[in-house]
Structures are given as C-alpha cells and as structure tokens.
Short mmCIF file of C-alpha atoms and ligand atoms in Angstrom, two decimals:
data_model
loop_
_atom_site.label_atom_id
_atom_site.label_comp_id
_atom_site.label_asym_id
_atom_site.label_seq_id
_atom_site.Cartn_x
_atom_site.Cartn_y
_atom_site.Cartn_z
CA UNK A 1 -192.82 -78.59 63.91
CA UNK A 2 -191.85 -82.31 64.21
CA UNK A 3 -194.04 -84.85 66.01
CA UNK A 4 -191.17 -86.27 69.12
CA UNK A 5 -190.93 -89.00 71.83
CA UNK A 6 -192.77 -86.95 73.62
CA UNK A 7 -196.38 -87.06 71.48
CA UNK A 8 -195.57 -91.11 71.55
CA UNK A 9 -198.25 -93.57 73.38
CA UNK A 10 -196.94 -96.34 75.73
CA UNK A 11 -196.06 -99.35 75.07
CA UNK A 12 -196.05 -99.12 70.96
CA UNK A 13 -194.38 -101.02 68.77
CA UNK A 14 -191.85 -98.75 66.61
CA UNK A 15 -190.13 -99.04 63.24
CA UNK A 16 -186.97 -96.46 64.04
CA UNK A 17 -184.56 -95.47 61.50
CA UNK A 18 -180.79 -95.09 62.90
CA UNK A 19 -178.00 -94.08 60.96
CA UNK A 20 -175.07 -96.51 62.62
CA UNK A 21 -173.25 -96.53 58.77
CA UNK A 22 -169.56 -96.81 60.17
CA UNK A 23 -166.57 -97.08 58.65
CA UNK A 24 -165.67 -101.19 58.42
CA UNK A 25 -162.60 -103.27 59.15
CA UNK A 26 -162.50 -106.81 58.38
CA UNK A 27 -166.23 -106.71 57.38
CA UNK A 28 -166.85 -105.41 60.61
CA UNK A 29 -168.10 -102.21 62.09
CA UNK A 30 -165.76 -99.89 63.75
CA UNK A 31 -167.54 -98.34 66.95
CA UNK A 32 -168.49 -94.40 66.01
CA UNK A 33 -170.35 -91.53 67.69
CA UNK A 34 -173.48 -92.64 65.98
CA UNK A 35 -174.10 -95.75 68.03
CA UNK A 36 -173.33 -93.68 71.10
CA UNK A 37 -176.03 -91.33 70.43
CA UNK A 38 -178.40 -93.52 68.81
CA UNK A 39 -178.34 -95.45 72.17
CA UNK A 40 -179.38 -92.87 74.12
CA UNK A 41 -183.21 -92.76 72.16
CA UNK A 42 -183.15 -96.39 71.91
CA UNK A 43 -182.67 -96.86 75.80
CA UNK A 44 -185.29 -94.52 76.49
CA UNK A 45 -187.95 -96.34 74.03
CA UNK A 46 -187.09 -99.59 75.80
CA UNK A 47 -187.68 -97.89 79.16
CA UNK A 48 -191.07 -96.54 77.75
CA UNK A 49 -191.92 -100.60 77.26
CA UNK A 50 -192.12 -99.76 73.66
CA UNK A 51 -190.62 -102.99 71.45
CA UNK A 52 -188.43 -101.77 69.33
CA UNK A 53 -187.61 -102.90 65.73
CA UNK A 54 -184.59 -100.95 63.82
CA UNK A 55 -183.64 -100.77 59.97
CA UNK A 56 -180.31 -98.68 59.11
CA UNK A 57 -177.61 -98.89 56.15
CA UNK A 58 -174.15 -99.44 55.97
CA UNK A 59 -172.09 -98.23 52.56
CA UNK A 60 -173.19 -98.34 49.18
CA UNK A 61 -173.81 -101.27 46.53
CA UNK A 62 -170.17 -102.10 45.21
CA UNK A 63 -167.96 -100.47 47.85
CA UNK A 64 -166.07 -102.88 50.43
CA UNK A 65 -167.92 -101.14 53.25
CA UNK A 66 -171.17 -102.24 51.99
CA UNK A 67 -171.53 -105.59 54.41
CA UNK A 68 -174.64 -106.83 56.79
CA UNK A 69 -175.35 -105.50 59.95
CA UNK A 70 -174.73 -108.36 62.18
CA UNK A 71 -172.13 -106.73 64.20
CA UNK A 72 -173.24 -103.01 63.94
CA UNK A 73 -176.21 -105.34 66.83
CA UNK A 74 -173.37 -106.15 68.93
CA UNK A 75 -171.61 -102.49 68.71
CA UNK A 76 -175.33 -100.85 69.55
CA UNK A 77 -175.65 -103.55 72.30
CA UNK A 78 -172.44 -102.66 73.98
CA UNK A 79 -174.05 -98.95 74.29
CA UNK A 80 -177.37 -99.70 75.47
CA UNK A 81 -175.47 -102.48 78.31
CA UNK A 82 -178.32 -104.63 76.48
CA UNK A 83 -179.09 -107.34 73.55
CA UNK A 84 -180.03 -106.43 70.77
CA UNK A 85 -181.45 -108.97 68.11
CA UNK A 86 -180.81 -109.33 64.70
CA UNK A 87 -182.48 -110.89 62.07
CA UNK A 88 -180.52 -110.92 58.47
CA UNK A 89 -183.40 -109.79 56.43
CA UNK A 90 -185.24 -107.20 56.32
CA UNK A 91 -189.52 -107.95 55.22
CA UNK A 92 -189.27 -111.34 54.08
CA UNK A 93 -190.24 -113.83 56.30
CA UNK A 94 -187.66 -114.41 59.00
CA UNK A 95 -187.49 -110.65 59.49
CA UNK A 96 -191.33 -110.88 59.92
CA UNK A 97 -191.07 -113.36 62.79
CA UNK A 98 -188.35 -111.84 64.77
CA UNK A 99 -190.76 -109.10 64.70
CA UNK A 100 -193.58 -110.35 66.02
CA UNK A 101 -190.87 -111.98 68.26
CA UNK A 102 -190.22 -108.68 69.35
CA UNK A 103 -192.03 -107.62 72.79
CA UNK A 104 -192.37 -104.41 74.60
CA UNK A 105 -188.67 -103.50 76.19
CA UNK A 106 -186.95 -105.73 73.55
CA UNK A 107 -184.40 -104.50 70.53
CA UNK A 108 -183.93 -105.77 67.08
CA UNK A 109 -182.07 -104.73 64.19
CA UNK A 110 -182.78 -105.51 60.46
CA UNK A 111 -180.76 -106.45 57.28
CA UNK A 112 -178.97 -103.21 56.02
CA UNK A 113 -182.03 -101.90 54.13
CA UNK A 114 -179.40 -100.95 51.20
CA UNK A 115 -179.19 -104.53 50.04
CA UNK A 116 -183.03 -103.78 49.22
CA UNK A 117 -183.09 -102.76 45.42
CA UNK A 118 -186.63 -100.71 46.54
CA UNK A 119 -184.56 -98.60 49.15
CA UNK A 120 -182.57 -96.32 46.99
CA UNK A 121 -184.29 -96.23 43.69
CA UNK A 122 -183.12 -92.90 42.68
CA UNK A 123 -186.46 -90.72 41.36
CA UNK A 124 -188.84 -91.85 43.39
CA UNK A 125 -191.47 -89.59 45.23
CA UNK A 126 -192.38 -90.18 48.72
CA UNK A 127 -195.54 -91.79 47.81
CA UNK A 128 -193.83 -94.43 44.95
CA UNK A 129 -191.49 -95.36 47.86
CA UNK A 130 -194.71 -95.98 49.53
CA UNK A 131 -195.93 -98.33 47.24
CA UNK A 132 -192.95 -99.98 47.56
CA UNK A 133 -193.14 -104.23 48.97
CA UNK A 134 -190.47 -102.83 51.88
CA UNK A 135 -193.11 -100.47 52.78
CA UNK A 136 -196.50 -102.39 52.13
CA UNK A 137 -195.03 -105.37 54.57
CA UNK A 138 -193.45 -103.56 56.79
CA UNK A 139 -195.42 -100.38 57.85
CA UNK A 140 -198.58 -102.55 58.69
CA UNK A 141 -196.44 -104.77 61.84
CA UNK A 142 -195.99 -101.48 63.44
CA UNK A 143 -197.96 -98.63 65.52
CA UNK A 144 -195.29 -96.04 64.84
CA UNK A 145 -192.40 -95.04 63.01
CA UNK A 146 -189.54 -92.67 64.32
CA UNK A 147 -186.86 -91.20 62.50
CA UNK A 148 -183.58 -90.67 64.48
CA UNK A 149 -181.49 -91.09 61.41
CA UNK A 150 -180.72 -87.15 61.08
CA UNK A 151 -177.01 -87.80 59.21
CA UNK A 152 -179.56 -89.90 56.27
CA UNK A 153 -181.99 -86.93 56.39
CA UNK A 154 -180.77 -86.28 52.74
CA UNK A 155 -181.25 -89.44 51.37
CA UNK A 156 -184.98 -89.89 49.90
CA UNK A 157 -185.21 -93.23 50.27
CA UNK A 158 -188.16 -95.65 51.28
CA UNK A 159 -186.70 -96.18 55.02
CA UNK A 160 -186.54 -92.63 55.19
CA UNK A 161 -189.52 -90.83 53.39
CA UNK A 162 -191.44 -93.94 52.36
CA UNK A 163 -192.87 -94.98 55.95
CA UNK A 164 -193.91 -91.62 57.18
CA UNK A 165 -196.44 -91.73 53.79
CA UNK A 166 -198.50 -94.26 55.53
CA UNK A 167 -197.61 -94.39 59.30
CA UNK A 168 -197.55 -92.01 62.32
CA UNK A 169 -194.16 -90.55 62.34
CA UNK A 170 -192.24 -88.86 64.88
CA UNK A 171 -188.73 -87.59 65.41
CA UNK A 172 -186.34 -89.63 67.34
CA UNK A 173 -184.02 -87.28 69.83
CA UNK A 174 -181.05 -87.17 67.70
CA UNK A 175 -183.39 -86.23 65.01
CA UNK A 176 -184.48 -82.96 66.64
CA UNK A 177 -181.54 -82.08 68.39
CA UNK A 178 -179.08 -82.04 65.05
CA UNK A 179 -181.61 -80.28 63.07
CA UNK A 180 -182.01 -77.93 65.31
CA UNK A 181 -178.46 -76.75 65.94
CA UNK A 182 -177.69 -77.30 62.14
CA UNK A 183 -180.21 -75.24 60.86
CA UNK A 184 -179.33 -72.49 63.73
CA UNK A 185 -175.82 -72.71 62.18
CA UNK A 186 -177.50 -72.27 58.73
CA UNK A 187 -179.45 -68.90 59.85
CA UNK A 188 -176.67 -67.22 61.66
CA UNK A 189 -174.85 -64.45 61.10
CA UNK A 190 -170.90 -63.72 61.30
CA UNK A 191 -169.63 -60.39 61.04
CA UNK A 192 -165.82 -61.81 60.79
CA UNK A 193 -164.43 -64.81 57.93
CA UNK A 194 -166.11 -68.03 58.18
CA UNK A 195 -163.93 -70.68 57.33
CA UNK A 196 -164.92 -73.77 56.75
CA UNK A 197 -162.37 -77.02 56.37
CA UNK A 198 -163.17 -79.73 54.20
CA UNK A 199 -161.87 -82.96 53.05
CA UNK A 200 -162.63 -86.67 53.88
CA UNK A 201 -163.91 -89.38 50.88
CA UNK A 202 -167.52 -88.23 50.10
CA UNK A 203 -166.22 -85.82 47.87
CA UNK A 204 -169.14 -85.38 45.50
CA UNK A 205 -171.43 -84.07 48.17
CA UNK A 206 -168.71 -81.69 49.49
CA UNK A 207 -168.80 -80.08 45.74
CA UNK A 208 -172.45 -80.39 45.54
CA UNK A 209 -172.58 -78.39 48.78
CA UNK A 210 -169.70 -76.09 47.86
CA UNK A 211 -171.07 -74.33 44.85
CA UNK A 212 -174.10 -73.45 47.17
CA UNK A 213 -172.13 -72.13 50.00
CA UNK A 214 -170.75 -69.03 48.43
CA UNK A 215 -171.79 -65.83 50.50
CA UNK A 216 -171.66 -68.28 53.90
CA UNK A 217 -168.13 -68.83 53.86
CA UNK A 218 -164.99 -66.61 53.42
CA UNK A 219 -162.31 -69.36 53.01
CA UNK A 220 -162.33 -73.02 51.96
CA UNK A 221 -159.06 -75.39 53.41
CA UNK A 222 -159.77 -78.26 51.83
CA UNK A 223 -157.80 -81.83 52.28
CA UNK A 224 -158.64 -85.34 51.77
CA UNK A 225 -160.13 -87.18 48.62
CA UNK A 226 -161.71 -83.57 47.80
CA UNK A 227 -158.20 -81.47 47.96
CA UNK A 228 -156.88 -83.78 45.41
CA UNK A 229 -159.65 -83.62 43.02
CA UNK A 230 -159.20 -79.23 43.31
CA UNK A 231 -155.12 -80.15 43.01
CA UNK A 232 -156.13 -81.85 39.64
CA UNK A 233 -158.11 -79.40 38.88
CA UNK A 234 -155.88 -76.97 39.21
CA UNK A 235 -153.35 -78.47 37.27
CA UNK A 236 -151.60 -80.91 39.42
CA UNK A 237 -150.66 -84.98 38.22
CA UNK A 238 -152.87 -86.11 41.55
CA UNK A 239 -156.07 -87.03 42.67
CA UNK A 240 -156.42 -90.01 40.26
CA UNK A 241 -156.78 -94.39 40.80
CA UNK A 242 -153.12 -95.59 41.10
CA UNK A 243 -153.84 -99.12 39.37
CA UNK A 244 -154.05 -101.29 42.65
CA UNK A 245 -155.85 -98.46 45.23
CA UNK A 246 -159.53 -98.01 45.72
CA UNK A 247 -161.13 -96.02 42.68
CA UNK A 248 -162.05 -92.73 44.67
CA UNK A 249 -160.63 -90.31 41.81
CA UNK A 250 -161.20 -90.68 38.30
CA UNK A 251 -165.18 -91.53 37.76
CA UNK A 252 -165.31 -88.82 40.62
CA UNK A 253 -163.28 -86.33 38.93
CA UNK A 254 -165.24 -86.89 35.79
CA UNK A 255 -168.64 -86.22 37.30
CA UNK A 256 -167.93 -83.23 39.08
CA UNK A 257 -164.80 -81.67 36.77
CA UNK A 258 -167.08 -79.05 35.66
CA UNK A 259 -168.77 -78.05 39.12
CA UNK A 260 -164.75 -77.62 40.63
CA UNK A 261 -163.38 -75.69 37.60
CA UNK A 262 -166.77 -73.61 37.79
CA UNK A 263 -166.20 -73.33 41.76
CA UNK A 264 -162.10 -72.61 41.16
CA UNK A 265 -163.37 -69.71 39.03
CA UNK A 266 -165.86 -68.42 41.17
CA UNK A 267 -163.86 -68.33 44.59
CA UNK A 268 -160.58 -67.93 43.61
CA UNK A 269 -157.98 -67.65 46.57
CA UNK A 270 -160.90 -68.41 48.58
CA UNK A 271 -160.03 -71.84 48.29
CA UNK A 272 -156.55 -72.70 49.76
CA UNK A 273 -155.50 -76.18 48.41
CA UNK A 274 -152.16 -78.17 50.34
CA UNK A 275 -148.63 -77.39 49.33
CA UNK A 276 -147.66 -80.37 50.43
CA UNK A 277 -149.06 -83.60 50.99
CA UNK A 278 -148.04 -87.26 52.95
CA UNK A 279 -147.66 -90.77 52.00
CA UNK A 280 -146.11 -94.15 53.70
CA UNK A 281 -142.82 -94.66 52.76
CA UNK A 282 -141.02 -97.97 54.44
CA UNK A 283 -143.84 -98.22 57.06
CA UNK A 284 -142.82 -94.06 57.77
CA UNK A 285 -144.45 -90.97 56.96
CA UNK A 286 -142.83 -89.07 54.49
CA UNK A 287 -144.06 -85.61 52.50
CA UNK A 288 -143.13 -83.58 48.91
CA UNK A 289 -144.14 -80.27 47.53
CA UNK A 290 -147.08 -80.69 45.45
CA UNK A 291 -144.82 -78.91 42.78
CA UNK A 292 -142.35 -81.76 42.87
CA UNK A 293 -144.94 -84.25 41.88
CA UNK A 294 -144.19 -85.14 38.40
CA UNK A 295 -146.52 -88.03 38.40
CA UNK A 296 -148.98 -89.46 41.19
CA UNK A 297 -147.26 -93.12 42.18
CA UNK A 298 -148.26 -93.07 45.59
CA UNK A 299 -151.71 -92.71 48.24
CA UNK A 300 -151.43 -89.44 49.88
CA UNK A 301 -152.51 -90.21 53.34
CA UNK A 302 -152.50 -86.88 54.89
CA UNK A 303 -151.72 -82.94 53.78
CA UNK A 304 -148.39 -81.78 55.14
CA UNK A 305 -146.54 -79.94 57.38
CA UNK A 306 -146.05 -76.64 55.29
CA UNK A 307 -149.85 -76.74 54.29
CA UNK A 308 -150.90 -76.76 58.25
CA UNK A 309 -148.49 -74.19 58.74
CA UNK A 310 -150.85 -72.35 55.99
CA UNK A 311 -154.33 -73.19 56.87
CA UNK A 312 -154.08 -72.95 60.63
CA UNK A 313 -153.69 -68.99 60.64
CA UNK A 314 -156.90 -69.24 58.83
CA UNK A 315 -158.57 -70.70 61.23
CA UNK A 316 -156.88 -68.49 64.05
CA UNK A 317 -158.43 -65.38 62.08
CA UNK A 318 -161.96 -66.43 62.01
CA UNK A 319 -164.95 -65.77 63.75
CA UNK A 320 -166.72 -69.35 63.04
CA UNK A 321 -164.83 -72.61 61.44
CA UNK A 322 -167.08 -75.30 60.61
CA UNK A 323 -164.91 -78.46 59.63
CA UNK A 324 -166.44 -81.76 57.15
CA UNK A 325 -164.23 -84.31 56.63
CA UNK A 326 -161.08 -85.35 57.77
CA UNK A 327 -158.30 -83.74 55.81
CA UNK A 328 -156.08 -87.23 56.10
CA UNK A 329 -156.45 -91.07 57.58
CA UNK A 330 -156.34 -89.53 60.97
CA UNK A 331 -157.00 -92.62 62.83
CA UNK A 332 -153.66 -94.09 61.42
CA UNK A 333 -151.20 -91.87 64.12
CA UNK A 334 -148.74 -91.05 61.35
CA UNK A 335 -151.40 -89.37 59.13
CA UNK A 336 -153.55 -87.57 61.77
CA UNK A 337 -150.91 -84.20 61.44
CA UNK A 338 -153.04 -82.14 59.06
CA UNK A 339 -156.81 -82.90 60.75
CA UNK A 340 -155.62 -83.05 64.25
CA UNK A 341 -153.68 -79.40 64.22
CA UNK A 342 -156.27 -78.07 62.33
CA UNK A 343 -158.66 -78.76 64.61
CA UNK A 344 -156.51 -78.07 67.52
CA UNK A 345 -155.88 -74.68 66.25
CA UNK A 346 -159.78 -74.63 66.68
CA UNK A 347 -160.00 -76.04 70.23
CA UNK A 348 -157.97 -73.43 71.39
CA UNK A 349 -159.72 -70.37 69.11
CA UNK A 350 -162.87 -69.08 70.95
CA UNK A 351 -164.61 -69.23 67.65
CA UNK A 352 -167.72 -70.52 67.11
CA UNK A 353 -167.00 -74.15 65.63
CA UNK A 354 -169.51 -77.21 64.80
CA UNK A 355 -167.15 -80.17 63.49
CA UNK A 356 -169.32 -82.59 61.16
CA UNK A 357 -168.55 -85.81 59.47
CA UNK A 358 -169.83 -89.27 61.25
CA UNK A 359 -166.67 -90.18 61.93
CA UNK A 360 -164.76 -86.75 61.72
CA UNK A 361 -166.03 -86.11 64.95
CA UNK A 362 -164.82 -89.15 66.71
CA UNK A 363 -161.24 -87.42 66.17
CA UNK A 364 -161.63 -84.88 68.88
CA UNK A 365 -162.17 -87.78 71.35
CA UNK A 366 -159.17 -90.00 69.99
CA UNK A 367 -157.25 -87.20 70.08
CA UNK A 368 -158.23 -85.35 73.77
CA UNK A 369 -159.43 -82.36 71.88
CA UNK A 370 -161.99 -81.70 74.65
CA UNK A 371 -165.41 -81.82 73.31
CA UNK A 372 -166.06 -78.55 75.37
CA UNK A 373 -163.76 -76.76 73.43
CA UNK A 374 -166.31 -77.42 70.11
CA UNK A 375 -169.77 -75.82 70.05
CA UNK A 376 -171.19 -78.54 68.07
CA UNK A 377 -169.87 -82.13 67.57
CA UNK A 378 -172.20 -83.23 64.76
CA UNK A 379 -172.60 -86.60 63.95
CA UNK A 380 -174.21 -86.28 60.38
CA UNK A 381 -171.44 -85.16 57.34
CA UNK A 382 -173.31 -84.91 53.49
CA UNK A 383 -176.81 -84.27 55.88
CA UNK A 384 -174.86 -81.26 58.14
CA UNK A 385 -173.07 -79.94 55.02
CA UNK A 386 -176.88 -79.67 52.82
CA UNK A 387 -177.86 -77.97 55.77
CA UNK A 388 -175.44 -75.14 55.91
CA UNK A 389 -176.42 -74.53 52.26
CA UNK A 390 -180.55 -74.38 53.34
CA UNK A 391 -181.72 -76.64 50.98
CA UNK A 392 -184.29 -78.61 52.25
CA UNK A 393 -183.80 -82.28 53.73
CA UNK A 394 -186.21 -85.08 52.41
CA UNK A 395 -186.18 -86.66 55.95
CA UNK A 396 -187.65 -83.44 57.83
CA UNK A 397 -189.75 -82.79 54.84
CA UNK A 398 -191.14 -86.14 55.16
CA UNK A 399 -191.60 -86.02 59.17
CA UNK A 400 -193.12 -82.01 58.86
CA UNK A 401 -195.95 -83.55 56.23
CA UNK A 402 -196.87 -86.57 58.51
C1 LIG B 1 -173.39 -90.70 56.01
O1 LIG B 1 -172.52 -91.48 56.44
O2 LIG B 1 -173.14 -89.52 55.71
C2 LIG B 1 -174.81 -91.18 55.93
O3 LIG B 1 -174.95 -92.41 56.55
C3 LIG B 1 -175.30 -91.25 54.51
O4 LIG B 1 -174.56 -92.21 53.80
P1 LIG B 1 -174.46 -92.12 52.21
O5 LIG B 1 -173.63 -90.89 51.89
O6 LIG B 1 -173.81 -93.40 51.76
O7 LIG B 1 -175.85 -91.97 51.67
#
C-alpha cells in the first residue's frame, strides 16, 4: 500500500515531513507527543547513515502561534539525545547550504514551510504544487522524500502532496502506524452507543467532520471552543469575541452557523451541550448555569461540574468513546475538571477508546491516566477526526500514487 523505511536505500539523503505544530508560549514551543514520536523515525534514519533534512509548520498566518521553528530544533533535539540544525529558511539560499551541509547521520530542520505563500495556496492540485519554486529547488537536493507527518495528512499542501509528484516517496513510521489504527477505527463495527467527545479550538473541522459522522456515532458531548458555538446556536448569549480575548467565535460562528443549526436538527438529543460552564474569577475557578448567563462577559475556561456529572454516564454506557479536543484549558489545573473526568471515566470503562487531538493526548500523561488504559493515543486531531468520517486524506493519496 505505502512505500516505508523499509523499501529505503542506505545512506540517502531525505526530505521528511514532521508534524511538530505545538501549542506556543512566549513564542516558544511547548514540548508535545509529536516530537516524542517523530523522534523515534528520525533516530532510526540517522542510524541508517541517511542525512536528514526536515520541513514542518507551526500555526497559521495571523494567529500568535504562527512563529519560526528555531526552538521546535531544540525540543526535537532533546528527544533524539542529539543536535539538530536549523537553518531559518526554507529553499532560498542559506537553507540550500545547510543542506548540502548536511551529511549522512546529521539532522536539520527548515523555516516553518507556512511562512511560504506557495505552501498553502488553497486549490491547488498535486501537480500545480509541483510546479511550485518550494518544490522545483527543493526536491532536486534530495534522493528521497518521507512523509511522517500523519496529523497534516489532510492538508494538500506542497510539503505534503507536492514532493511525492516528482520524488520517491515513502511513509515515515508514524505515518503508517496512525493510518493504520485510524482507518481500523473507521471500518469497525459497534453493536452498543459510540460516543464520541469533542471540544478543543479547531472548531471548524470538528463541524466539518460532524455532519459526516452521523450513523458512526450515537452521542456527541461536546466542550471547548465548539460547545460554545452549539450553546449559541442553540440559543444561548455565548460563544462570541469578548472585545479584548482572542477572536475564536464570531467569524467562526458565521462560517459554520448553517452546518450546526443543520447538524442541531439532524441529531437532536444526540448532541448533549454543558449546563454549566467555568471561568477565573480572582485568580479562582468559579462556574454558572448556562441559563443564568444573561450576557457573555467572561472566557469560559472549562465546562462544569453539573455537565460532567451529565456526560460521564455517557461514556460509562458505551461500547467505544473516541474523544477530539479538550473540553477546557486542561493544562491550567483549575480548568482540567471537565476533560480530565471525562476521560477518567474512560480509563476506567473497558471500552474501546482512541483519544485524538495533538495535544489532547498529552493530558492522559499530565494527568497519570495510564496510557494502557486507552487503546489508541493518537497524535493527529482534524487528520484522526477526517478519518473516522472515511473521506480520503490528500497525504496517503499522494504517498499511494507515488
Ligand atoms: C494539527 O495540529 O492538527 C495539524 O498540525 C494541522 O494543523 P492545521 O489545522 O493548522 O492545518
């Protein structure tokens, strides 16, 4: 199906796509599962004497996570126990010496390939990206190209289905492994409720996915930046910009309105939305009813204690739970209620579970959640959720044609 590692030559030199986007503090990455895993396929290239050049993105134009790469390097490096070069740039000339630079057993890491306008232009086929100057400069400096970037796979974008146009491509190890137990997911049959718990800030790929995932699951919980857009929906003053937060609700809301109403419609009491939800109140946590909100003045950080006490029988009741997204900022303590006891409530169910979301999953370690208690921790979150709904992902399209 997919050409892997093991169809690679010696001693090559490789273009590998990673997926280390993390979520940033102080323009900094924030260590995630992703560099853990990447590490693993990147140590065993360097112990194959390959020389190893990596491109990867981090956030999109305009957001505050969207920042170089510099220290996503040192992150990686700490995994591998060793250096990794970087070079900020990504084809011009600087990245094209630290390339040749580059020898067999050696690491570098480009620019974020985002701050390329050629990477992400929308429409593009395969072969446009191609054509692309990223691709014409690049793909020649290279023997090989491998894809390990599974949680991107949905993204058709030059670094992803551009390369494998005009270069041998192969699968990297997290590449194969996630598609394979996602798409076993995505074939499966329950007999009892599926249940799947949603929330984090991507929230127009969790509607995307939702409308597509009727017949597959028997009960939506949902939380985070995609509960409040259903509580507006449904009539409640919240998921909309306060004037100084981060604008994650209203141009949201107004592209996907239609799609939740039409989804609200559709699945009815399917979809259980929080009764409650949390905010910080004099450096506390505090909660109200939903119904008591008269008009949204503060961030909701987390769903509340009434609205766990509602979704976790849910979960207790179901044959599989498959979670996207954290339902609050769990890795602030006082907001990690609602994600942590929901997925508790799944540790200690012997359903089947796969927990998604590239950072979602780094919860069940902060937490001592016992990754043996989870069938599947996946590291991809809009890549894992298309996947569940069968549609097909440009990256493994791309890698199948090579
Ligand atoms: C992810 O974090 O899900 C992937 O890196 C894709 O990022 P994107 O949603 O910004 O394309």
């Amino acid at each position: 199906m997919f050409r892997t590692l093991d169809d690679l030559d010696p001693e090559q030199r490789l273009l590998v796509r990673l997926d280390l986007n993390a979520p940033v503090e102080d323009g900094r990455a924030r260590d995630n599962r992703r560099f853990e895993r990447h590490a693993e396929t990147v140590r065993e290239l360097l112990d194959e004497g390959h020389a190893v050049v990596m491109m990867a993105h981090q956030g999109r134009p305009g957001r505050d996570s969207f920042v170089s790469l510099e220290s996503h390097a040192d992150v990686l490096a700490s995994h591998l126990d060793r250096d990794v070069a970087f070079v900020d740039d990504v084809y011009g000339e600087d990245a094209l010496a630290a390339v040749d630079d580059t020898a067999g057993g050696e690491a570098l890491l480009l620019e974020n390939v985002r701050f390329l306008e050629d990477e992400e232009l929308g429409d593009r086929s395969p072969e446009d990206h191609a054509e692309s100057d990223f691709v014409r400069t690049l793909a020649p400096e290279f023997d090989a190209y491998v894809n390990d970037a599974y949680s991107a796979a949905h993204r058709a974008h030059a670094s992803i289905v551009g390369f494998p146009e005009v270069m041998d491509a192969y699968a990297g190890r997290v590449m194969v492994d996630e598609y394979e137990y996602n798409t076993s997911v995505e074939r499966r049959e329950f007999d009892g409720t599926v249940t799947m718990a949603l929330g984090g800030t991507k929230a127009e790929d969790v509607i995307a996915a939702m409308e597509h995932l009727d017949g597959k699951v028997d009960q939506f919980l949902l939380g985070g930046v995609v509960g409040e857009l259903f509580l507006r929906a449904a009539g409640y003053p919240v998921g909309r910009d306060l004037p100084d937060g981060p604008d994650l609700y209203d141009d949201n809301y107004e592209r996907n309105a239609e799609t939740i109403e039409r989804v609200i419609e559709e699945y009815g009491d399917r979809i259980a939305l929080a009764e409650d939800m949390a905010y910080e109140e004099n450096g506390e946590r505090a909660a109200h009813d939903v119904d008591d909100i008269d008009e949204k003045s503060v961030s909701y950080m987390d769903v509340g204690h009434d609205t766990v006490e509602k979704y976790v029988p849910h979960v207790e009741g179901s044959e599989a739970v498959l979670v996207k997204g954290a339902l609050g900022v769990f890795e602030d303590e006082r907001f990690s209620y609602g994600t942590v006891e929901v997925l508790r409530a799944v540790a200690e169910s012997d359903c089947f579970s796969v927990v998604g979301g590239g950072d979602t999953s780094r919860t069940v370690e902060m937490y001592d959640l016992g990754r043996e208690n989870f069938d599947h921790l996946s590291i991809a979150g809009g890549a894992y959720l298309r996947a569940l709904t069968g549609e097909p992902l440009a990256a493994v399209e791309a890698l199948r044609a090579d």
